PDB file of C-alpha atoms in Angstrom:
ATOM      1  CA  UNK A   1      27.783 -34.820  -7.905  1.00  0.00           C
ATOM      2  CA  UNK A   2      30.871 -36.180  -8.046  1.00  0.00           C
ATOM      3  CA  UNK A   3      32.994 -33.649 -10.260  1.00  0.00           C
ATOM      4  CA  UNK A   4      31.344 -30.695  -7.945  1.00  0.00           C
ATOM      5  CA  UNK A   5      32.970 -32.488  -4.808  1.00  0.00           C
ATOM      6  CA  UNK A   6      35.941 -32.750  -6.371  1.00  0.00           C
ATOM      7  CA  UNK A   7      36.299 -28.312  -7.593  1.00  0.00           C
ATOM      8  CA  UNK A   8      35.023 -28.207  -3.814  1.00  0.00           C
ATOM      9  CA  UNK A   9      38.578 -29.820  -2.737  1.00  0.00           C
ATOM     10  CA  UNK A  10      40.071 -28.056  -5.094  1.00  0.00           C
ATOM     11  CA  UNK A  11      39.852 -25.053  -3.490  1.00  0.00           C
ATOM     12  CA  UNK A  12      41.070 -26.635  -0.045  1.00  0.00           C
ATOM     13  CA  UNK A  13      43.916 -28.528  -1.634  1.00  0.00           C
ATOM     14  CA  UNK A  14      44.940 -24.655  -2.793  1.00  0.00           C
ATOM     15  CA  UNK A  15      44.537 -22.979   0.612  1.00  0.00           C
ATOM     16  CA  UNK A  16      46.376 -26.014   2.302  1.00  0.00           C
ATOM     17  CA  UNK A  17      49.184 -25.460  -0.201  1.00  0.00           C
ATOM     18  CA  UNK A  18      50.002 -22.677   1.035  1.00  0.00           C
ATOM     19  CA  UNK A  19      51.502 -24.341   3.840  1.00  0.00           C
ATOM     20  CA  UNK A  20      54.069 -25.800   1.647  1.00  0.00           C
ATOM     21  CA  UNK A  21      55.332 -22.320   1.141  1.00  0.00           C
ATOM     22  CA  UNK A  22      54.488 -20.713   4.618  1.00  0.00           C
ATOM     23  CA  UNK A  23      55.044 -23.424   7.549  1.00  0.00           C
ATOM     24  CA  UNK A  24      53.965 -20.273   9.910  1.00  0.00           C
ATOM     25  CA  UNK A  25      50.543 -20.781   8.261  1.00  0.00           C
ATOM     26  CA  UNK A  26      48.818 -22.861  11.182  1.00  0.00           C
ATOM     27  CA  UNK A  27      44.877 -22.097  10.285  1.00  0.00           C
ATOM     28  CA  UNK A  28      42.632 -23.661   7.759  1.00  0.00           C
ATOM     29  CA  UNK A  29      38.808 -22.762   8.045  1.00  0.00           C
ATOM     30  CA  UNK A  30      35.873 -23.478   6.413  1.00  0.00           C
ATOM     31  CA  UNK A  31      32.800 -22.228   6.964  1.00  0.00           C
ATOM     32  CA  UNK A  32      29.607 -24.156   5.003  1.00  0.00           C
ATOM     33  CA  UNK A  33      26.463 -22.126   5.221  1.00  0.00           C
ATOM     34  CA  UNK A  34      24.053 -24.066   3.118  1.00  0.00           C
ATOM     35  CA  UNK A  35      20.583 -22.070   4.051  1.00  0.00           C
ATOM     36  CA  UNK A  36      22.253 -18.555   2.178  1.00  0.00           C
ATOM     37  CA  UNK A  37      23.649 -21.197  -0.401  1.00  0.00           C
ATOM     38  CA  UNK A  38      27.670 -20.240  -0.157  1.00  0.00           C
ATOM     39  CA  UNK A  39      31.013 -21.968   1.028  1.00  0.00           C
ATOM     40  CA  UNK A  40      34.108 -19.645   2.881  1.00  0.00           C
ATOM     41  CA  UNK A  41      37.558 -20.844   2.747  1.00  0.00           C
ATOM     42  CA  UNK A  42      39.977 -19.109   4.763  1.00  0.00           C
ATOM     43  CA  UNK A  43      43.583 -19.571   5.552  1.00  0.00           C
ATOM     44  CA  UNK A  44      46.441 -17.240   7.841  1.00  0.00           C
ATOM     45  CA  UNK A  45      49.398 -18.180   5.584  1.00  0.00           C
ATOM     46  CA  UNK A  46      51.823 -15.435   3.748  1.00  0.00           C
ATOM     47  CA  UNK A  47      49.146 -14.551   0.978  1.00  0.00           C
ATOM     48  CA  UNK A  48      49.077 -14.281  -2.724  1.00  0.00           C
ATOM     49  CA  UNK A  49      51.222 -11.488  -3.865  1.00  0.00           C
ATOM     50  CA  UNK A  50      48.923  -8.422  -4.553  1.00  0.00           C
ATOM     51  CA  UNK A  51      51.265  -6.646  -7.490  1.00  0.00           C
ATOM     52  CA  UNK A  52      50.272  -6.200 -11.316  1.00  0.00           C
ATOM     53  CA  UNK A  53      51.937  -9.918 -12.897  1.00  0.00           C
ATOM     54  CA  UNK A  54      54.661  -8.681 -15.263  1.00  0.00           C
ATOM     55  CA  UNK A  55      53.484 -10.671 -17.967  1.00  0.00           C
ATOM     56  CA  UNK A  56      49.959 -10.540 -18.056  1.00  0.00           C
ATOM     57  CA  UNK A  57      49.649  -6.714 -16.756  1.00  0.00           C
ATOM     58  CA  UNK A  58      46.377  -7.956 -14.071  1.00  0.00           C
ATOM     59  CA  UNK A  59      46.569  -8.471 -10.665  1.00  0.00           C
ATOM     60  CA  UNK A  60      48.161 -11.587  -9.274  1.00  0.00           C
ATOM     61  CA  UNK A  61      44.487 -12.885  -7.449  1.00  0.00           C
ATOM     62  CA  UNK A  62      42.964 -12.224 -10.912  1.00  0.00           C
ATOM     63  CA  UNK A  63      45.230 -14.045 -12.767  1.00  0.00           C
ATOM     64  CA  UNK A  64      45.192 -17.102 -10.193  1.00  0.00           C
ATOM     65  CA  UNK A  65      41.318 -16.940  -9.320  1.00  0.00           C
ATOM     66  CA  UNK A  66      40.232 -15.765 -12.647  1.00  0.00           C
ATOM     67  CA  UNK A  67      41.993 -16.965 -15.763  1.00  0.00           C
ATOM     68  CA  UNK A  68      42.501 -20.519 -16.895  1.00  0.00           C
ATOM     69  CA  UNK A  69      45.629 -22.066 -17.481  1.00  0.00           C
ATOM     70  CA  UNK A  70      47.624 -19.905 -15.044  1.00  0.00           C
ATOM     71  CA  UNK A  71      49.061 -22.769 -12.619  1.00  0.00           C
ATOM     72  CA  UNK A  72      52.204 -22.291 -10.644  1.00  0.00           C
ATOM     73  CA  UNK A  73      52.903 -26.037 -10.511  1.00  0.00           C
ATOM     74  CA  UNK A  74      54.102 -27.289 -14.107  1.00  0.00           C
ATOM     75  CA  UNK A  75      57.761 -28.239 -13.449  1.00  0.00           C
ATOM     76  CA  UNK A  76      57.756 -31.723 -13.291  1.00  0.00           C
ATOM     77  CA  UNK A  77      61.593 -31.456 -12.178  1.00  0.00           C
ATOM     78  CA  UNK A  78      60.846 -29.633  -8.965  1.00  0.00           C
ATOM     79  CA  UNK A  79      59.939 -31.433  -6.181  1.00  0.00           C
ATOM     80  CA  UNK A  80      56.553 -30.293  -4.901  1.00  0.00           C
ATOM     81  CA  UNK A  81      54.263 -31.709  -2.027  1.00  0.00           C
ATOM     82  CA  UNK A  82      50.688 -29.595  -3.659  1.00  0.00           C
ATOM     83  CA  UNK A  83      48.148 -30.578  -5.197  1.00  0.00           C
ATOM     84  CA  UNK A  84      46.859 -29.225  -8.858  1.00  0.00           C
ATOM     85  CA  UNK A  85      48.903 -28.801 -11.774  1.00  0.00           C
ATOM     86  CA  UNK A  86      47.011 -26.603 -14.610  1.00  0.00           C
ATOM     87  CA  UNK A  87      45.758 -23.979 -13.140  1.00  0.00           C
ATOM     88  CA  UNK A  88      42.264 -24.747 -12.927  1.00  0.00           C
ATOM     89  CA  UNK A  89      41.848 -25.091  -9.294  1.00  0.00           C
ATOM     90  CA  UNK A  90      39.510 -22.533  -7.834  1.00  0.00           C
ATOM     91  CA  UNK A  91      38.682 -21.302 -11.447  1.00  0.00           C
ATOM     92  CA  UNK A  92      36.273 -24.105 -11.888  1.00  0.00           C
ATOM     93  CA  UNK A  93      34.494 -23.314  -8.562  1.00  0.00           C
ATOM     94  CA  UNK A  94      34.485 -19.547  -9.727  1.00  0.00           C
ATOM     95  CA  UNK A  95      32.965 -20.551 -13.351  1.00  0.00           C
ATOM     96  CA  UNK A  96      30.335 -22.782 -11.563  1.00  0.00           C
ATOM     97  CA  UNK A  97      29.486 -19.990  -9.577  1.00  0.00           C
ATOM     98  CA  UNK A  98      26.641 -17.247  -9.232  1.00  0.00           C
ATOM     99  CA  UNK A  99      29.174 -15.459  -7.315  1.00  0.00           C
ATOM    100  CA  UNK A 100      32.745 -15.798  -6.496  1.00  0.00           C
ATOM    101  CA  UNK A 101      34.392 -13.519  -4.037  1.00  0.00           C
ATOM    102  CA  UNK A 102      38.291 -13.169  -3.728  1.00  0.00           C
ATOM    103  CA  UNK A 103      39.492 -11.598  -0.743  1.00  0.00           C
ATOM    104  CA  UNK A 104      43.618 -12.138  -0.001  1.00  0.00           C
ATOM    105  CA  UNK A 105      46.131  -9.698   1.836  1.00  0.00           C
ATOM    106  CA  UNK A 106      49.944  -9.704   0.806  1.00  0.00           C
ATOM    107  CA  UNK A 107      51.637  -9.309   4.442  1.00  0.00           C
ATOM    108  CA  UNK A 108      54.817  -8.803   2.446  1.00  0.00           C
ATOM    109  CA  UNK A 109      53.544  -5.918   0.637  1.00  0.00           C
ATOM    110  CA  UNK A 110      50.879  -4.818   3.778  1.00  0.00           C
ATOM    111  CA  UNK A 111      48.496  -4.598   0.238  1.00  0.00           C
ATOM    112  CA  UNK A 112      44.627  -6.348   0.257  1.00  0.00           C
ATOM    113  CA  UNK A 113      42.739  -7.378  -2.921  1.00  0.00           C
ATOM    114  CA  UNK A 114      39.033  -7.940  -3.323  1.00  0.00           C
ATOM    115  CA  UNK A 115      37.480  -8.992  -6.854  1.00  0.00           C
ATOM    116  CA  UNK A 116      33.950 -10.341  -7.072  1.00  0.00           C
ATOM    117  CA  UNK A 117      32.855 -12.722 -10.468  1.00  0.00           C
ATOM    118  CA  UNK A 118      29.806 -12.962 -10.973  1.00  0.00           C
ATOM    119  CA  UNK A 119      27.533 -15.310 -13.685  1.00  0.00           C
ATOM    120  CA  UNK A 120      29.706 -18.214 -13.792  1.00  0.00           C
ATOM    121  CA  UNK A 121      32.756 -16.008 -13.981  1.00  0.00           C
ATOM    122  CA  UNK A 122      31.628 -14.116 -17.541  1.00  0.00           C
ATOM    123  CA  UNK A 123      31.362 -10.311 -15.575  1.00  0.00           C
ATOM    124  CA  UNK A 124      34.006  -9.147 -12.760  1.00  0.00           C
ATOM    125  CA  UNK A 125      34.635  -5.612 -10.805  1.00  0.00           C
TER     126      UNK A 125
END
């Protein structure tokens, strides 16, 4: 049970991130429900983006939540206080998953994004 602990603060050490880039953020919940089986993690920092990635043509949340190998923290010159490196994060709790919801809002762009994996991330909608 180890390695499942460890995806499980994965997806904390991404939502408390976000306070490295948003020092307004000043809530970090988590709600563990273990009788319906599922695990909420919720944060009031800026937000992930909600735009199509210029590269990749998907959503931002998509890309982050739902492909491997997208990271944002790879420059070892840059001197970061966060915690993963390659991207896989939240991914691995989404691919271990019956069902993985994504729900963010981009206060910048006043935009919300929902996207719900299913199957150990092989169907999305």
């Amino acid at each position: 049970m180890p390695a499942l602990y460890k995806i499980f603060d994965e997806v904390l050490v991404n939502a408390a991130d976000n306070y490295q880039r948003d020092k307004k953020m000043n809530m970090l919940k988590v709600e563990i429900n273990a009788g319906e089986g599922y695990v909420t993690v919720h944060n009031n920092g800026r937000g992930i983006p909600v735009e199509i990635h210029k590269e990749h043509k998907i959503y931002v949340p998509e890309l982050i939540f739902g492909h491997l190998l997208t990271g944002s923290n790879y420059n070892d010159d840059e001197k970061k206080v966060v915690g993963g490196r390659n991207g896989y994060g939240a991914k691995l709790a989404n691919i271990f998953s019956h069902k993985f919801v994504v729900e963010c809002g981009d206060g910048r762009g006043r935009k919300k994004f929902r996207m719900v994996w299913r199957k150990n991330m092989s169907s999305h909608g």
